[in-house]
């Protein structure tokens, strides 16, 4: 069965974005992107690089982890503001929204219904794991369905912002088991946890 994997960059103080929700790795962002970080992503998680980055880096590898990306409307709109209607054309792309009525891209599937029910359906299908890219609100709604966390822990703090599971997540303590880790020379750590 496919797993739902929350593969996300997070600060040392637990935030995935600043208070405004803008792309932390974009031109105006605060997220450091050293060379070893980019090389690691391209080698280990090539499918998680957006289409424009894959093209700029000449990355053609299909990837071994994910074939589907799930994101909330606010995260999707970060790409839309940059003029990108499908940041992941190499993956099946689902956007969860109750306010978007029509997809800006024919390859992007809008999901207006219950995200938990849709993820349970997706888990039953054949394929690679499901990548939950964010945002925090969708991650909070899907919290009971997340099977694995891959945290790209950045060597920085920001003080406030959007938490890993959003601001409305229910209190529901979980134990996670560390199953893999890689620490880069630049200070970023990739930590893989499986739900206990």
Short mmCIF file of N, CA and C in Angstrom, two decimals:
data_model
loop_
_atom_site.label_atom_id
_atom_site.label_comp_id
_atom_site.label_asym_id
_atom_site.label_seq_id
_atom_site.Cartn_x
_atom_site.Cartn_y
_atom_site.Cartn_z
N UNK A 1 0.85 -1.19 0.00
CA UNK A 1 0.00 0.00 0.00
C UNK A 1 0.89 1.24 0.00
N UNK A 2 0.45 2.25 -0.72
CA UNK A 2 1.18 3.51 -0.78
C UNK A 2 1.11 4.22 0.57
N UNK A 3 2.16 4.98 0.85
CA UNK A 3 2.21 5.75 2.09
C UNK A 3 2.06 7.23 1.78
N UNK A 4 1.52 7.96 2.75
CA UNK A 4 1.49 9.41 2.67
C UNK A 4 2.73 9.91 3.40
N UNK A 5 3.58 10.64 2.68
CA UNK A 5 4.85 11.13 3.22
C UNK A 5 4.83 12.65 3.21
N UNK A 6 4.97 13.21 4.39
CA UNK A 6 5.09 14.67 4.51
C UNK A 6 6.57 15.00 4.40
N UNK A 7 6.98 15.41 3.21
CA UNK A 7 8.37 15.74 2.90
C UNK A 7 8.43 17.25 2.81
N UNK A 8 9.05 17.87 3.82
CA UNK A 8 8.90 19.31 3.99
C UNK A 8 10.14 19.93 4.61
N UNK A 9 10.45 21.15 4.21
CA UNK A 9 11.53 21.92 4.82
C UNK A 9 10.97 22.63 6.04
N UNK A 10 11.73 22.58 7.13
CA UNK A 10 11.27 23.19 8.38
C UNK A 10 12.46 23.83 9.09
N UNK A 11 12.20 24.94 9.77
CA UNK A 11 13.24 25.62 10.53
C UNK A 11 13.46 24.90 11.86
N UNK A 12 14.54 25.27 12.55
CA UNK A 12 14.82 24.68 13.86
C UNK A 12 13.70 24.96 14.85
N UNK A 13 12.99 26.07 14.66
CA UNK A 13 11.90 26.39 15.58
C UNK A 13 10.52 25.94 15.05
N UNK A 14 10.51 25.05 14.04
CA UNK A 14 9.28 24.37 13.65
C UNK A 14 8.39 25.04 12.64
N UNK A 15 8.92 25.97 11.84
CA UNK A 15 8.10 26.67 10.86
C UNK A 15 8.45 26.27 9.43
N UNK A 16 7.41 26.18 8.59
CA UNK A 16 7.61 25.82 7.18
C UNK A 16 7.57 27.04 6.27
N UNK A 17 7.13 28.16 6.79
CA UNK A 17 7.08 29.41 6.03
C UNK A 17 6.97 30.55 7.03
N UNK A 18 7.21 31.76 6.53
CA UNK A 18 7.04 32.93 7.38
C UNK A 18 5.57 33.24 7.60
N UNK A 19 5.26 34.24 8.39
CA UNK A 19 3.87 34.57 8.70
C UNK A 19 3.01 34.84 7.47
N UNK A 20 3.63 35.34 6.38
CA UNK A 20 2.85 35.66 5.18
C UNK A 20 2.64 34.46 4.26
N UNK A 21 3.27 33.33 4.55
CA UNK A 21 3.09 32.11 3.74
C UNK A 21 3.81 32.13 2.41
N UNK A 22 4.63 33.15 2.15
CA UNK A 22 5.36 33.23 0.88
C UNK A 22 6.41 32.12 0.80
N UNK A 23 6.86 31.84 -0.41
CA UNK A 23 7.86 30.81 -0.64
C UNK A 23 9.16 31.17 0.08
N UNK A 24 9.56 30.39 1.10
CA UNK A 24 10.77 30.73 1.84
C UNK A 24 12.05 30.52 1.04
N UNK A 25 11.96 29.76 -0.07
CA UNK A 25 13.15 29.52 -0.88
C UNK A 25 13.16 30.34 -2.16
N UNK A 26 12.17 31.21 -2.32
CA UNK A 26 12.07 32.05 -3.51
C UNK A 26 13.06 33.20 -3.48
N UNK A 27 13.01 34.04 -4.50
CA UNK A 27 13.96 35.16 -4.61
C UNK A 27 13.97 36.09 -3.39
N UNK A 28 12.82 36.26 -2.77
CA UNK A 28 12.72 37.14 -1.59
C UNK A 28 12.72 36.34 -0.30
N UNK A 29 12.99 35.04 -0.38
CA UNK A 29 12.88 34.15 0.77
C UNK A 29 14.06 34.21 1.72
N UNK A 30 13.90 33.52 2.83
CA UNK A 30 14.91 33.51 3.89
C UNK A 30 15.65 32.18 3.98
N UNK A 31 15.21 31.18 3.20
CA UNK A 31 15.78 29.84 3.33
C UNK A 31 17.12 29.74 2.59
N UNK A 32 18.19 29.34 3.30
CA UNK A 32 19.48 29.20 2.61
C UNK A 32 19.48 27.97 1.70
N UNK A 33 20.02 28.13 0.50
CA UNK A 33 20.07 27.01 -0.45
C UNK A 33 21.52 26.84 -0.94
N UNK A 34 22.35 26.23 -0.09
CA UNK A 34 23.74 26.01 -0.50
C UNK A 34 23.86 24.90 -1.55
N UNK A 35 24.99 24.84 -2.18
CA UNK A 35 25.21 23.87 -3.26
C UNK A 35 25.02 22.43 -2.84
N UNK A 36 25.48 22.06 -1.64
CA UNK A 36 25.34 20.65 -1.24
C UNK A 36 23.88 20.27 -1.03
N UNK A 37 23.05 21.24 -0.66
CA UNK A 37 21.62 21.00 -0.48
C UNK A 37 20.97 20.68 -1.83
N UNK A 38 21.27 21.51 -2.82
CA UNK A 38 20.72 21.30 -4.17
C UNK A 38 21.21 19.97 -4.75
N UNK A 39 22.50 19.68 -4.59
CA UNK A 39 23.05 18.43 -5.11
C UNK A 39 22.38 17.22 -4.45
N UNK A 40 22.14 17.30 -3.15
CA UNK A 40 21.49 16.19 -2.44
C UNK A 40 20.06 15.99 -2.95
N UNK A 41 19.31 17.07 -3.10
CA UNK A 41 17.94 16.96 -3.62
C UNK A 41 17.95 16.34 -5.01
N UNK A 42 18.83 16.82 -5.88
CA UNK A 42 18.88 16.33 -7.26
C UNK A 42 19.25 14.85 -7.32
N UNK A 43 20.09 14.41 -6.40
CA UNK A 43 20.54 13.01 -6.41
C UNK A 43 19.55 12.07 -5.71
N UNK A 44 19.00 12.51 -4.59
CA UNK A 44 18.18 11.62 -3.76
C UNK A 44 16.67 11.79 -3.95
N UNK A 45 16.23 12.98 -4.26
CA UNK A 45 14.80 13.27 -4.41
C UNK A 45 14.55 14.12 -5.66
N UNK A 46 15.00 13.67 -6.83
CA UNK A 46 14.89 14.51 -8.02
C UNK A 46 13.45 14.86 -8.39
N UNK A 47 12.50 13.99 -8.05
CA UNK A 47 11.11 14.25 -8.40
C UNK A 47 10.51 15.39 -7.58
N UNK A 48 11.19 15.80 -6.49
CA UNK A 48 10.64 16.87 -5.66
C UNK A 48 11.11 18.26 -6.09
N UNK A 49 11.98 18.30 -7.09
CA UNK A 49 12.38 19.59 -7.64
C UNK A 49 11.29 20.06 -8.60
N UNK A 50 10.88 21.33 -8.50
CA UNK A 50 9.89 21.85 -9.45
C UNK A 50 10.41 21.78 -10.89
N UNK A 51 9.50 21.72 -11.83
CA UNK A 51 9.86 21.63 -13.24
C UNK A 51 10.91 22.64 -13.68
N UNK A 52 10.75 23.93 -13.37
CA UNK A 52 11.76 24.91 -13.79
C UNK A 52 13.15 24.62 -13.20
N UNK A 53 13.21 24.17 -11.95
CA UNK A 53 14.50 23.84 -11.34
C UNK A 53 15.10 22.60 -11.99
N UNK A 54 14.25 21.61 -12.29
CA UNK A 54 14.75 20.41 -12.97
C UNK A 54 15.36 20.79 -14.32
N UNK A 55 14.69 21.67 -15.03
CA UNK A 55 15.18 22.10 -16.34
C UNK A 55 16.50 22.86 -16.19
N UNK A 56 16.58 23.79 -15.24
CA UNK A 56 17.78 24.59 -15.05
C UNK A 56 18.98 23.73 -14.64
N UNK A 57 18.71 22.67 -13.88
CA UNK A 57 19.78 21.80 -13.39
C UNK A 57 20.00 20.59 -14.30
N UNK A 58 19.26 20.51 -15.41
CA UNK A 58 19.33 19.37 -16.34
C UNK A 58 19.04 18.04 -15.63
N UNK A 59 18.07 18.05 -14.71
CA UNK A 59 17.67 16.84 -14.00
C UNK A 59 16.57 16.16 -14.80
N UNK A 60 16.81 14.93 -15.17
CA UNK A 60 15.81 14.16 -15.92
C UNK A 60 15.40 12.90 -15.19
N UNK A 61 16.04 12.60 -14.06
CA UNK A 61 15.74 11.38 -13.31
C UNK A 61 14.28 11.37 -12.86
N UNK A 62 13.67 10.22 -13.02
CA UNK A 62 12.26 10.07 -12.64
C UNK A 62 12.08 10.15 -11.14
N UNK A 63 13.00 9.59 -10.39
CA UNK A 63 12.88 9.54 -8.94
C UNK A 63 12.32 8.21 -8.50
N UNK A 64 12.61 7.87 -7.28
CA UNK A 64 12.22 6.56 -6.77
C UNK A 64 11.21 6.61 -5.63
N UNK A 65 10.93 7.80 -5.14
CA UNK A 65 10.09 7.91 -3.94
C UNK A 65 8.61 8.17 -4.25
N UNK A 66 8.34 9.19 -5.08
CA UNK A 66 6.97 9.67 -5.26
C UNK A 66 6.57 9.71 -6.73
N UNK A 67 5.27 9.49 -6.98
CA UNK A 67 4.73 9.72 -8.32
C UNK A 67 3.52 10.66 -8.27
N UNK A 68 3.18 11.11 -7.05
CA UNK A 68 2.02 11.97 -6.85
C UNK A 68 2.37 13.04 -5.83
N UNK A 69 1.97 14.29 -6.09
CA UNK A 69 2.18 15.38 -5.15
C UNK A 69 0.83 15.96 -4.75
N UNK A 70 0.68 16.22 -3.46
CA UNK A 70 -0.55 16.78 -2.89
C UNK A 70 -0.21 18.11 -2.24
N UNK A 71 -1.02 19.12 -2.51
CA UNK A 71 -0.78 20.40 -1.85
C UNK A 71 -2.08 21.15 -1.63
N UNK A 72 -2.03 22.04 -0.67
CA UNK A 72 -3.17 22.89 -0.39
C UNK A 72 -3.19 24.09 -1.32
N UNK A 73 -4.31 24.80 -1.33
CA UNK A 73 -4.49 25.93 -2.23
C UNK A 73 -3.46 27.02 -2.00
N UNK A 74 -3.18 27.37 -0.77
CA UNK A 74 -2.24 28.47 -0.51
C UNK A 74 -0.84 28.13 -1.02
N UNK A 75 -0.43 26.90 -0.83
CA UNK A 75 0.88 26.48 -1.34
C UNK A 75 0.87 26.51 -2.86
N UNK A 76 -0.21 26.03 -3.46
CA UNK A 76 -0.33 26.04 -4.92
C UNK A 76 -0.28 27.46 -5.47
N UNK A 77 -0.89 28.39 -4.76
CA UNK A 77 -0.94 29.77 -5.22
C UNK A 77 0.42 30.45 -5.23
N UNK A 78 1.38 29.93 -4.45
CA UNK A 78 2.74 30.47 -4.51
C UNK A 78 3.27 30.32 -5.94
N UNK A 79 3.06 29.13 -6.54
CA UNK A 79 3.47 28.90 -7.92
C UNK A 79 2.67 29.74 -8.90
N UNK A 80 1.36 29.84 -8.66
CA UNK A 80 0.52 30.63 -9.56
C UNK A 80 0.98 32.08 -9.63
N UNK A 81 1.36 32.64 -8.48
CA UNK A 81 1.83 34.03 -8.45
C UNK A 81 3.10 34.21 -9.27
N UNK A 82 3.86 33.11 -9.41
CA UNK A 82 5.09 33.15 -10.22
C UNK A 82 4.81 32.79 -11.67
N UNK A 83 3.52 32.59 -12.02
CA UNK A 83 3.15 32.25 -13.38
C UNK A 83 3.27 30.78 -13.73
N UNK A 84 3.36 29.93 -12.71
CA UNK A 84 3.51 28.49 -12.93
C UNK A 84 2.21 27.79 -12.52
N UNK A 85 1.51 27.21 -13.48
CA UNK A 85 0.24 26.56 -13.17
C UNK A 85 0.41 25.10 -12.75
N UNK A 86 1.55 24.50 -13.08
CA UNK A 86 1.85 23.14 -12.65
C UNK A 86 3.35 23.04 -12.40
N UNK A 87 3.74 23.23 -11.14
CA UNK A 87 5.16 23.20 -10.78
C UNK A 87 5.76 21.81 -10.89
N UNK A 88 4.91 20.79 -10.93
CA UNK A 88 5.40 19.40 -10.96
C UNK A 88 4.77 18.63 -12.12
N UNK A 89 5.08 19.03 -13.35
CA UNK A 89 4.45 18.36 -14.51
C UNK A 89 4.89 16.91 -14.67
N UNK A 90 5.93 16.51 -13.98
CA UNK A 90 6.44 15.14 -14.05
C UNK A 90 5.76 14.23 -13.02
N UNK A 91 4.85 14.79 -12.21
CA UNK A 91 4.11 14.02 -11.20
C UNK A 91 2.61 14.21 -11.38
N UNK A 92 1.83 13.26 -10.89
CA UNK A 92 0.39 13.47 -10.77
C UNK A 92 0.22 14.54 -9.70
N UNK A 93 -0.60 15.55 -9.96
CA UNK A 93 -0.65 16.73 -9.11
C UNK A 93 -2.09 16.98 -8.65
N UNK A 94 -2.31 16.94 -7.34
CA UNK A 94 -3.62 17.22 -6.76
C UNK A 94 -3.53 18.43 -5.85
N UNK A 95 -4.50 19.33 -5.99
CA UNK A 95 -4.58 20.51 -5.14
C UNK A 95 -5.91 20.45 -4.39
N UNK A 96 -5.83 20.58 -3.07
CA UNK A 96 -7.01 20.52 -2.20
C UNK A 96 -7.49 21.94 -1.94
N UNK A 97 -8.73 22.21 -2.34
CA UNK A 97 -9.27 23.55 -2.18
C UNK A 97 -10.79 23.50 -2.20
N UNK A 98 -11.38 24.29 -1.32
CA UNK A 98 -12.84 24.44 -1.35
C UNK A 98 -13.23 25.76 -2.01
N UNK A 99 -12.23 26.57 -2.39
CA UNK A 99 -12.53 27.87 -2.99
C UNK A 99 -12.21 27.93 -4.48
N UNK A 100 -11.23 27.18 -4.96
CA UNK A 100 -10.97 27.15 -6.40
C UNK A 100 -12.07 26.33 -7.07
N UNK A 101 -12.65 26.87 -8.11
CA UNK A 101 -13.74 26.16 -8.78
C UNK A 101 -13.30 25.54 -10.10
N UNK A 102 -12.17 26.02 -10.62
CA UNK A 102 -11.67 25.49 -11.88
C UNK A 102 -10.15 25.45 -11.83
N UNK A 103 -9.57 24.34 -12.27
CA UNK A 103 -8.12 24.22 -12.25
C UNK A 103 -7.49 25.12 -13.31
N UNK A 104 -6.46 25.89 -12.94
CA UNK A 104 -5.76 26.71 -13.91
C UNK A 104 -4.93 25.89 -14.91
N UNK A 105 -4.81 24.60 -14.67
CA UNK A 105 -4.01 23.74 -15.54
C UNK A 105 -4.74 22.41 -15.71
N UNK A 106 -4.90 21.93 -16.94
CA UNK A 106 -5.63 20.67 -17.15
C UNK A 106 -4.97 19.46 -16.49
N UNK A 107 -3.68 19.55 -16.19
CA UNK A 107 -2.99 18.41 -15.56
C UNK A 107 -3.10 18.42 -14.03
N UNK A 108 -3.64 19.50 -13.47
CA UNK A 108 -3.76 19.62 -12.02
C UNK A 108 -5.20 19.29 -11.61
N UNK A 109 -5.33 18.29 -10.77
CA UNK A 109 -6.65 17.83 -10.30
C UNK A 109 -7.04 18.58 -9.04
N UNK A 110 -8.20 19.23 -9.05
CA UNK A 110 -8.71 19.89 -7.85
C UNK A 110 -9.52 18.91 -7.03
N UNK A 111 -9.34 18.97 -5.72
CA UNK A 111 -10.10 18.12 -4.79
C UNK A 111 -10.81 19.05 -3.82
N UNK A 112 -12.14 19.08 -3.89
CA UNK A 112 -12.92 19.96 -3.02
C UNK A 112 -13.45 19.22 -1.80
N UNK A 113 -13.46 17.89 -1.87
CA UNK A 113 -14.04 17.10 -0.78
C UNK A 113 -13.07 16.85 0.36
N UNK A 114 -13.43 15.90 1.20
CA UNK A 114 -12.67 15.54 2.39
C UNK A 114 -11.27 15.05 2.02
N UNK A 115 -10.21 15.74 2.47
CA UNK A 115 -8.86 15.32 2.11
C UNK A 115 -8.51 13.93 2.66
N UNK A 116 -9.00 13.60 3.84
CA UNK A 116 -8.69 12.29 4.43
C UNK A 116 -9.28 11.18 3.56
N UNK A 117 -10.53 11.34 3.14
CA UNK A 117 -11.17 10.32 2.30
C UNK A 117 -10.43 10.17 0.98
N UNK A 118 -10.01 11.30 0.38
CA UNK A 118 -9.31 11.23 -0.91
C UNK A 118 -7.95 10.56 -0.76
N UNK A 119 -7.23 10.87 0.31
CA UNK A 119 -5.92 10.24 0.55
C UNK A 119 -6.09 8.75 0.79
N UNK A 120 -7.12 8.35 1.50
CA UNK A 120 -7.35 6.91 1.71
C UNK A 120 -7.60 6.20 0.38
N UNK A 121 -8.31 6.85 -0.52
CA UNK A 121 -8.52 6.27 -1.86
C UNK A 121 -7.19 6.17 -2.61
N UNK A 122 -6.40 7.23 -2.57
CA UNK A 122 -5.11 7.24 -3.27
C UNK A 122 -4.17 6.16 -2.74
N UNK A 123 -4.21 5.93 -1.44
CA UNK A 123 -3.34 4.91 -0.84
C UNK A 123 -3.66 3.52 -1.37
N UNK A 124 -4.89 3.29 -1.78
CA UNK A 124 -5.31 1.98 -2.28
C UNK A 124 -4.89 1.76 -3.73
N UNK A 125 -4.53 2.82 -4.43
CA UNK A 125 -4.13 2.70 -5.83
C UNK A 125 -2.69 2.19 -5.93
N UNK A 126 -2.34 1.63 -7.08
CA UNK A 126 -0.97 1.22 -7.33
C UNK A 126 -0.11 2.46 -7.56
N UNK A 127 1.15 2.34 -7.22
CA UNK A 127 2.08 3.43 -7.49
C UNK A 127 3.05 3.64 -6.36
N UNK A 128 3.85 4.68 -6.53
CA UNK A 128 4.83 5.06 -5.51
C UNK A 128 4.12 5.83 -4.41
N UNK A 129 4.88 6.23 -3.40
CA UNK A 129 4.30 6.96 -2.28
C UNK A 129 3.74 8.31 -2.71
N UNK A 130 2.89 8.86 -1.86
CA UNK A 130 2.25 10.15 -2.05
C UNK A 130 3.04 11.21 -1.30
N UNK A 131 3.41 12.28 -2.00
CA UNK A 131 4.18 13.35 -1.38
C UNK A 131 3.25 14.50 -0.99
N UNK A 132 3.17 14.74 0.30
CA UNK A 132 2.46 15.90 0.82
C UNK A 132 3.48 17.02 0.94
N UNK A 133 3.32 18.03 0.09
CA UNK A 133 4.27 19.14 0.06
C UNK A 133 3.87 20.23 1.06
N UNK A 134 2.63 20.31 1.44
CA UNK A 134 2.14 21.34 2.33
C UNK A 134 0.85 21.91 1.76
N UNK A 135 0.36 22.92 2.35
CA UNK A 135 0.93 23.62 3.48
C UNK A 135 0.52 23.03 4.81
N UNK A 136 0.79 23.84 5.81
CA UNK A 136 0.54 23.42 7.18
C UNK A 136 -0.91 23.07 7.46
N UNK A 137 -1.83 23.83 6.89
CA UNK A 137 -3.26 23.56 7.13
C UNK A 137 -3.66 22.19 6.58
N UNK A 138 -3.22 21.87 5.36
CA UNK A 138 -3.52 20.56 4.78
C UNK A 138 -2.83 19.46 5.58
N UNK A 139 -1.59 19.71 5.98
CA UNK A 139 -0.86 18.72 6.79
C UNK A 139 -1.59 18.47 8.11
N UNK A 140 -2.13 19.52 8.70
CA UNK A 140 -2.89 19.34 9.94
C UNK A 140 -4.14 18.51 9.72
N UNK A 141 -4.84 18.76 8.60
CA UNK A 141 -6.05 17.99 8.28
C UNK A 141 -5.72 16.53 8.00
N UNK A 142 -4.54 16.29 7.40
CA UNK A 142 -4.14 14.92 7.04
C UNK A 142 -3.26 14.25 8.10
N UNK A 143 -3.06 14.91 9.21
CA UNK A 143 -2.19 14.40 10.29
C UNK A 143 -2.42 12.92 10.62
N UNK A 144 -3.68 12.45 10.75
CA UNK A 144 -3.89 11.03 11.08
C UNK A 144 -3.46 10.07 9.97
N UNK A 145 -3.33 10.57 8.75
CA UNK A 145 -3.01 9.72 7.60
C UNK A 145 -1.53 9.72 7.24
N UNK A 146 -0.74 10.57 7.87
CA UNK A 146 0.68 10.66 7.52
C UNK A 146 1.42 9.45 8.08
N UNK A 147 2.08 8.72 7.18
CA UNK A 147 2.80 7.50 7.56
C UNK A 147 4.29 7.75 7.78
N UNK A 148 4.81 8.77 7.12
CA UNK A 148 6.24 9.04 7.20
C UNK A 148 6.47 10.55 7.12
N UNK A 149 7.45 11.01 7.89
CA UNK A 149 7.88 12.40 7.83
C UNK A 149 9.31 12.41 7.30
N UNK A 150 9.57 13.21 6.30
CA UNK A 150 10.94 13.47 5.88
C UNK A 150 11.12 14.97 6.06
N UNK A 151 11.84 15.31 7.11
CA UNK A 151 12.02 16.69 7.50
C UNK A 151 13.38 17.17 6.97
N UNK A 152 13.34 18.22 6.16
CA UNK A 152 14.56 18.88 5.70
C UNK A 152 14.79 20.02 6.69
N UNK A 153 15.54 19.71 7.75
CA UNK A 153 15.73 20.65 8.85
C UNK A 153 16.81 21.66 8.49
N UNK A 154 16.40 22.90 8.39
CA UNK A 154 17.32 23.97 8.02
C UNK A 154 18.02 24.54 9.25
N UNK A 155 19.26 24.98 9.10
CA UNK A 155 20.01 25.52 10.23
C UNK A 155 19.67 27.00 10.49
N UNK A 156 18.39 27.26 10.71
CA UNK A 156 17.97 28.64 10.96
C UNK A 156 16.70 28.66 11.81
N UNK A 157 16.47 29.79 12.43
CA UNK A 157 15.23 30.05 13.16
C UNK A 157 14.62 31.32 12.58
N UNK A 158 13.30 31.44 12.72
CA UNK A 158 12.65 32.65 12.20
C UNK A 158 11.73 33.32 13.24
N UNK A 159 11.51 32.67 14.37
CA UNK A 159 10.74 33.30 15.43
C UNK A 159 9.24 33.09 15.35
N UNK A 160 8.64 33.27 14.17
CA UNK A 160 7.21 33.02 14.02
C UNK A 160 6.94 32.71 12.55
N UNK A 161 5.78 32.10 12.31
CA UNK A 161 5.42 31.74 10.95
C UNK A 161 4.36 30.67 10.94
N UNK A 162 4.34 29.91 9.87
CA UNK A 162 3.37 28.83 9.73
C UNK A 162 4.00 27.55 10.28
N UNK A 163 3.39 26.96 11.32
CA UNK A 163 3.95 25.76 11.92
C UNK A 163 3.83 24.53 11.01
N UNK A 164 4.62 23.53 11.31
CA UNK A 164 4.69 22.29 10.53
C UNK A 164 3.31 21.71 10.22
N UNK A 165 2.41 21.73 11.18
CA UNK A 165 1.06 21.19 10.98
C UNK A 165 -0.01 22.27 11.03
N UNK A 166 0.35 23.48 10.72
CA UNK A 166 -0.62 24.56 10.68
C UNK A 166 -1.00 25.04 12.06
N UNK A 167 -1.83 26.05 12.06
CA UNK A 167 -2.23 26.66 13.33
C UNK A 167 -3.46 26.02 13.96
N UNK A 168 -4.18 25.20 13.17
CA UNK A 168 -5.44 24.64 13.67
C UNK A 168 -5.38 23.14 13.93
N UNK A 169 -4.19 22.55 13.90
CA UNK A 169 -4.07 21.10 14.11
C UNK A 169 -4.55 20.72 15.51
N UNK A 170 -5.19 19.57 15.60
CA UNK A 170 -5.67 19.07 16.89
C UNK A 170 -4.51 18.54 17.72
N UNK A 171 -4.64 18.61 19.01
CA UNK A 171 -3.65 18.02 19.92
C UNK A 171 -3.79 16.51 19.85
N UNK A 172 -2.77 15.83 19.36
CA UNK A 172 -2.83 14.38 19.16
C UNK A 172 -1.40 13.83 19.16
N UNK A 173 -0.80 13.64 20.34
CA UNK A 173 0.60 13.20 20.41
C UNK A 173 0.84 11.89 19.66
N UNK A 174 1.95 11.85 18.91
CA UNK A 174 2.36 10.67 18.15
C UNK A 174 3.83 10.42 18.42
N UNK A 175 4.22 9.16 18.41
CA UNK A 175 5.63 8.79 18.52
C UNK A 175 6.10 8.40 17.13
N UNK A 176 7.24 8.93 16.72
CA UNK A 176 7.83 8.66 15.42
C UNK A 176 9.19 8.01 15.63
N UNK A 177 9.56 7.08 14.75
CA UNK A 177 10.84 6.39 14.85
C UNK A 177 11.77 6.90 13.76
N UNK A 178 12.96 7.33 14.17
CA UNK A 178 13.96 7.79 13.22
C UNK A 178 14.48 6.58 12.45
N UNK A 179 14.30 6.58 11.11
CA UNK A 179 14.72 5.44 10.30
C UNK A 179 15.87 5.77 9.35
N UNK A 180 16.17 7.06 9.19
CA UNK A 180 17.29 7.45 8.34
C UNK A 180 17.63 8.90 8.64
N UNK A 181 18.88 9.26 8.42
CA UNK A 181 19.28 10.65 8.58
C UNK A 181 20.55 10.93 7.78
N UNK A 182 20.61 12.14 7.26
CA UNK A 182 21.78 12.63 6.55
C UNK A 182 21.99 14.07 6.96
N UNK A 183 23.20 14.39 7.36
CA UNK A 183 23.53 15.77 7.72
C UNK A 183 24.54 16.28 6.70
N UNK A 184 24.21 17.39 6.07
CA UNK A 184 25.08 17.98 5.06
C UNK A 184 26.10 18.91 5.70
N UNK A 185 27.19 19.13 5.00
CA UNK A 185 28.25 19.99 5.51
C UNK A 185 27.75 21.40 5.78
N UNK A 186 26.79 21.86 4.99
CA UNK A 186 26.24 23.20 5.17
C UNK A 186 25.35 23.34 6.40
N UNK A 187 25.01 22.21 7.04
CA UNK A 187 24.23 22.27 8.27
C UNK A 187 22.81 21.78 8.16
N UNK A 188 22.29 21.59 6.96
CA UNK A 188 20.94 21.04 6.80
C UNK A 188 20.94 19.56 7.15
N UNK A 189 19.87 19.09 7.74
CA UNK A 189 19.73 17.68 8.09
C UNK A 189 18.46 17.13 7.46
N UNK A 190 18.58 15.96 6.85
CA UNK A 190 17.41 15.27 6.30
C UNK A 190 17.10 14.13 7.26
N UNK A 191 15.96 14.24 7.93
CA UNK A 191 15.57 13.27 8.97
C UNK A 191 14.31 12.54 8.53
N UNK A 192 14.39 11.22 8.47
CA UNK A 192 13.25 10.42 8.06
C UNK A 192 12.68 9.69 9.27
N UNK A 193 11.41 9.90 9.52
CA UNK A 193 10.70 9.29 10.64
C UNK A 193 9.52 8.48 10.12
N UNK A 194 9.31 7.31 10.70
CA UNK A 194 8.15 6.48 10.39
C UNK A 194 7.25 6.46 11.61
N UNK A 195 5.96 6.54 11.36
CA UNK A 195 5.00 6.56 12.47
C UNK A 195 5.07 5.28 13.26
N UNK A 196 5.07 5.41 14.59
CA UNK A 196 5.17 4.26 15.49
C UNK A 196 3.86 3.56 15.69
#
